[in-house]
């Protein structure tokens, strides 16, 4: 059995990730300026909880840092510190350091103090107390209360809704330390004519206000005002009432009346409402709609509340709403408001399930095939049952894939850190906006996207955006925008990284490619083709190797990483307006839409997304370039012809490719090739079975699958095939048709 | 039967790590009748259905904090007399003072050793 402490420790680090996510969410809300008290509470609690847990595992570095962080945040919470932009930015950096410390602790390493100390020092500048920390006040005078252990008593029976009622009936926590919320002792309510016109009744509003137990109500009448705006009610409270709760009463007449709050009892002499009512002249509204004049005594509330029998019926629930917020902060204690319950499952168990479902899909395909081959009619119970089985299998497969799916939010949060760091390093002001954070992708894909995306974001900040001066000169806002978005598009996930920079400098890119010998000097390239040069190995536009990008890791690495995920990457760029990199990914790595083809008697699967079109070659279009290399003319341009049978070593090159079937495969880099096959068998979803563990990397082969008849088929990797083709049946490069 | 075997406890903490740590400490003390809840409302509901001798609750929780839970427990007739041990990351005198006023039996500062937990419980219920 595993050590329980180790399990708890492991779960602590998982929990930390969740807390950090919550922390960054809250900080983002603060930096957007839309934070309320609960936001800072959430942020504080996250840091506090991390500190608490870290203390239990003696992770001193985490505890000490979290302590300082927490102290500063507590000062913001209690109003001692104003959450200025600078401070929130510092909190972001603290969050980054805390994440580093937590991850270092998890991996049993440490974080270089040189990274931590400057942030701590800056945090110290905000410290409000001389010694922020070490010595907490000792509580020496607390005497534990002993308890007589009597009978436990009978369990309370009753349904869960009784519990809600009980919870609601409980008195609010004595509030001795919650002065933050705005409160008022006088509320002045002045309806506008529109209020009456829209069918609203001051009576009902005042009646609801009565539930907040006011002590006096006064009605002022001003005959000089516009008709319909002559009456003003002033409601007074002995105990301060929360403005928020009053506003709630008037929620539906917002904009139809003036509502103002006073913090102390009205300076004007409180005129008994009765008298006030007596003073006004016939008004422009029916008198019977005026509420019963309330007496100015302190027990005014009951009559107000009992005017309408219906109102008394609502007393219970009404009290519930007043009682709960008394002590409970927003978010409430009611269990109904909780996020949907989750369960943590070991990833290996999910993977096993995914595998089993894969087997199920294969099994179902085999069954379908044998039924099709048997002489059963199409209307038998077996075939119709099989149809349902097929549908069920698909549903199960989708559901299982969803278990592995995760929102890209955590990934995007990591990117906001990259933007912060990258923009600081190059001295540019950059704002990252994200979109579609809740888009879900397979967990493995998310993990493997982190590196390429990091690189792309750095590139956008470093190369994509112009220097601040250049931006201003171009009449753009000094602050650069980097946008990161995720969305689902026709069964794939599209992630876009865009900037509002100067766009790709195509003449410069072209020149660099020529200088580096990547293209001939007189190459005629379209804009799109020039953009594609960025993905060529060894290409870098940075004239100086900056600290950020340009560390030898180019966009070609990004592209390879995306391709390895079954994805595609493309660029669109507009001079002066910016560049967008668009990554399109399959929803899952476990199944693939493929075309089953046959080559020299072998069944092979070609990923459908790599196939642009299928061709039947005629003698005219195939041109021989060398002894064993051919090109084929496809719509005005020549494309290298690759014989899959030759490439995979199944057979010798054919003499003549006229009449052969070819799959035109297009790569994101613009490389295309026509892959010759013997026949196309089927188009279907296949379950990907990795072969790397058993066979290592096989050139041109991505994985394997099991077909419906139990046959094993290799899944091809077209980009690898095209890049590493033997050249036997291949032309050296794309050649423009003349 | 030893006291520790009779004791029925409720552990309330929003962090599963902390719940794990507390139950682990209780387990090594020999207290095994332990229920857990991740928020105050759930804890209150659970102890109404299945009464306990002692509630061990974290202070800092979203929604209903530990002292809020204590207040509700004290104001619910069936749970008014239950023992209450507050676990807090910061032994803030204001929190302790408020707890005292609300009828908190004892408090324990995080991080704690198993022995601290044992002592804190024994101060309430007597020798385990």
Short mmCIF file of C-alpha atoms in Angstrom, two decimals, chain B residues 8-126:
data_model
loop_
_atom_site.label_atom_id
_atom_site.label_comp_id
_atom_site.label_asym_id
_atom_site.label_seq_id
_atom_site.Cartn_x
_atom_site.Cartn_y
_atom_site.Cartn_z
CA UNK B 8 -17.45 10.69 16.27
CA UNK B 9 -15.97 13.61 14.39
CA UNK B 10 -16.72 15.87 11.49
CA UNK B 11 -13.82 17.45 9.60
CA UNK B 12 -14.63 20.52 7.50
CA UNK B 13 -12.16 22.04 5.08
CA UNK B 14 -12.51 23.27 1.54
CA UNK B 15 -9.10 21.88 0.62
CA UNK B 16 -9.00 18.14 0.13
CA UNK B 17 -5.32 18.21 1.08
CA UNK B 18 -6.17 19.61 4.49
CA UNK B 19 -9.01 17.16 4.99
CA UNK B 20 -6.55 14.43 4.15
CA UNK B 21 -3.97 15.75 6.58
CA UNK B 22 -6.45 16.11 9.40
CA UNK B 23 -8.01 12.68 8.93
CA UNK B 24 -4.54 11.23 8.63
CA UNK B 25 -3.56 12.79 11.96
CA UNK B 26 -6.80 11.59 13.54
CA UNK B 27 -6.21 8.14 12.17
CA UNK B 28 -2.81 7.94 13.79
CA UNK B 29 -4.31 9.10 17.08
CA UNK B 30 -6.77 6.25 16.73
CA UNK B 31 -9.87 8.24 15.92
CA UNK B 32 -11.54 6.49 13.03
CA UNK B 33 -15.17 7.63 13.11
CA UNK B 34 -14.55 10.64 10.98
CA UNK B 35 -16.86 12.22 8.46
CA UNK B 36 -15.69 15.03 6.19
CA UNK B 37 -17.30 17.92 4.40
CA UNK B 38 -15.90 20.49 2.03
CA UNK B 39 -18.02 23.42 3.13
CA UNK B 40 -19.87 24.68 6.15
CA UNK B 41 -23.37 24.13 4.86
CA UNK B 42 -22.64 20.53 3.93
CA UNK B 43 -21.07 19.97 7.35
CA UNK B 44 -24.07 21.39 9.17
CA UNK B 45 -26.42 19.28 7.13
CA UNK B 46 -24.36 16.16 7.72
CA UNK B 47 -24.08 16.57 11.49
CA UNK B 48 -27.83 17.09 11.69
CA UNK B 49 -28.39 13.78 9.97
CA UNK B 50 -25.61 12.00 11.73
CA UNK B 51 -24.66 13.70 15.00
CA UNK B 52 -21.03 13.98 16.06
CA UNK B 53 -19.20 14.85 19.26
CA UNK B 54 -16.76 17.25 17.77
CA UNK B 55 -16.47 19.37 14.65
CA UNK B 56 -12.98 20.21 13.47
CA UNK B 57 -13.18 23.04 11.00
CA UNK B 58 -10.83 25.18 8.99
CA UNK B 59 -11.32 28.92 9.47
CA UNK B 60 -10.66 30.16 5.99
CA UNK B 61 -13.28 28.75 3.64
CA UNK B 62 -15.25 30.27 0.81
CA UNK B 63 -18.88 31.09 1.55
CA UNK B 64 -19.33 30.11 5.16
CA UNK B 65 -16.10 30.42 7.13
CA UNK B 66 -15.30 28.30 10.17
CA UNK B 67 -16.63 30.73 12.73
CA UNK B 68 -19.76 31.25 10.73
CA UNK B 69 -20.29 27.51 10.84
CA UNK B 70 -19.70 27.55 14.59
CA UNK B 71 -22.30 30.29 14.95
CA UNK B 72 -24.83 28.26 12.98
CA UNK B 73 -24.04 25.13 14.96
CA UNK B 74 -24.59 26.95 18.24
CA UNK B 75 -27.88 28.38 17.00
CA UNK B 76 -29.29 25.08 15.85
CA UNK B 77 -30.80 23.24 18.82
CA UNK B 78 -29.62 19.77 17.75
CA UNK B 79 -26.02 20.89 17.32
CA UNK B 80 -25.80 23.66 19.90
CA UNK B 81 -23.64 21.63 22.25
CA UNK B 82 -21.29 20.01 19.80
CA UNK B 83 -17.59 20.48 20.43
CA UNK B 84 -15.81 22.81 18.05
CA UNK B 85 -12.12 22.91 17.25
CA UNK B 86 -11.04 25.66 14.86
CA UNK B 87 -8.02 25.17 12.66
CA UNK B 88 -6.48 28.35 11.48
CA UNK B 89 -3.45 29.32 9.45
CA UNK B 90 -3.02 32.54 11.33
CA UNK B 91 -3.58 32.74 15.07
CA UNK B 92 -5.03 36.19 14.65
CA UNK B 93 -6.18 37.42 18.08
CA UNK B 94 -9.27 38.93 16.49
CA UNK B 95 -10.30 35.56 15.08
CA UNK B 96 -9.62 33.75 18.34
CA UNK B 97 -11.50 36.39 20.27
CA UNK B 98 -14.48 36.15 17.97
CA UNK B 99 -14.33 32.38 18.30
CA UNK B 100 -14.31 32.61 22.05
CA UNK B 101 -17.41 34.78 21.96
CA UNK B 102 -19.18 32.32 19.71
CA UNK B 103 -18.35 29.40 21.98
CA UNK B 104 -15.37 27.81 20.27
CA UNK B 105 -13.95 24.98 22.39
CA UNK B 106 -10.37 25.20 21.22
CA UNK B 107 -8.21 26.19 18.28
CA UNK B 108 -5.20 24.73 16.58
CA UNK B 109 -2.70 26.60 14.45
CA UNK B 110 -1.50 25.27 11.13
CA UNK B 111 0.83 23.59 10.46
CA UNK B 112 0.34 21.11 13.24
CA UNK B 113 1.89 17.85 14.33
CA UNK B 114 -0.19 14.86 15.26
CA UNK B 115 0.71 15.49 18.90
CA UNK B 116 -0.66 19.04 18.67
CA UNK B 117 -3.90 17.72 17.28
CA UNK B 118 -4.12 15.13 20.04
CA UNK B 119 -3.49 17.76 22.72
CA UNK B 120 -6.04 20.12 21.21
CA UNK B 121 -8.71 17.42 21.21
CA UNK B 122 -7.82 16.17 24.67
CA UNK B 123 -8.20 19.70 26.01
CA UNK B 124 -11.83 19.47 24.94
CA UNK B 125 -12.92 15.89 25.57
CA UNK B 126 -10.37 14.62 28.08
#
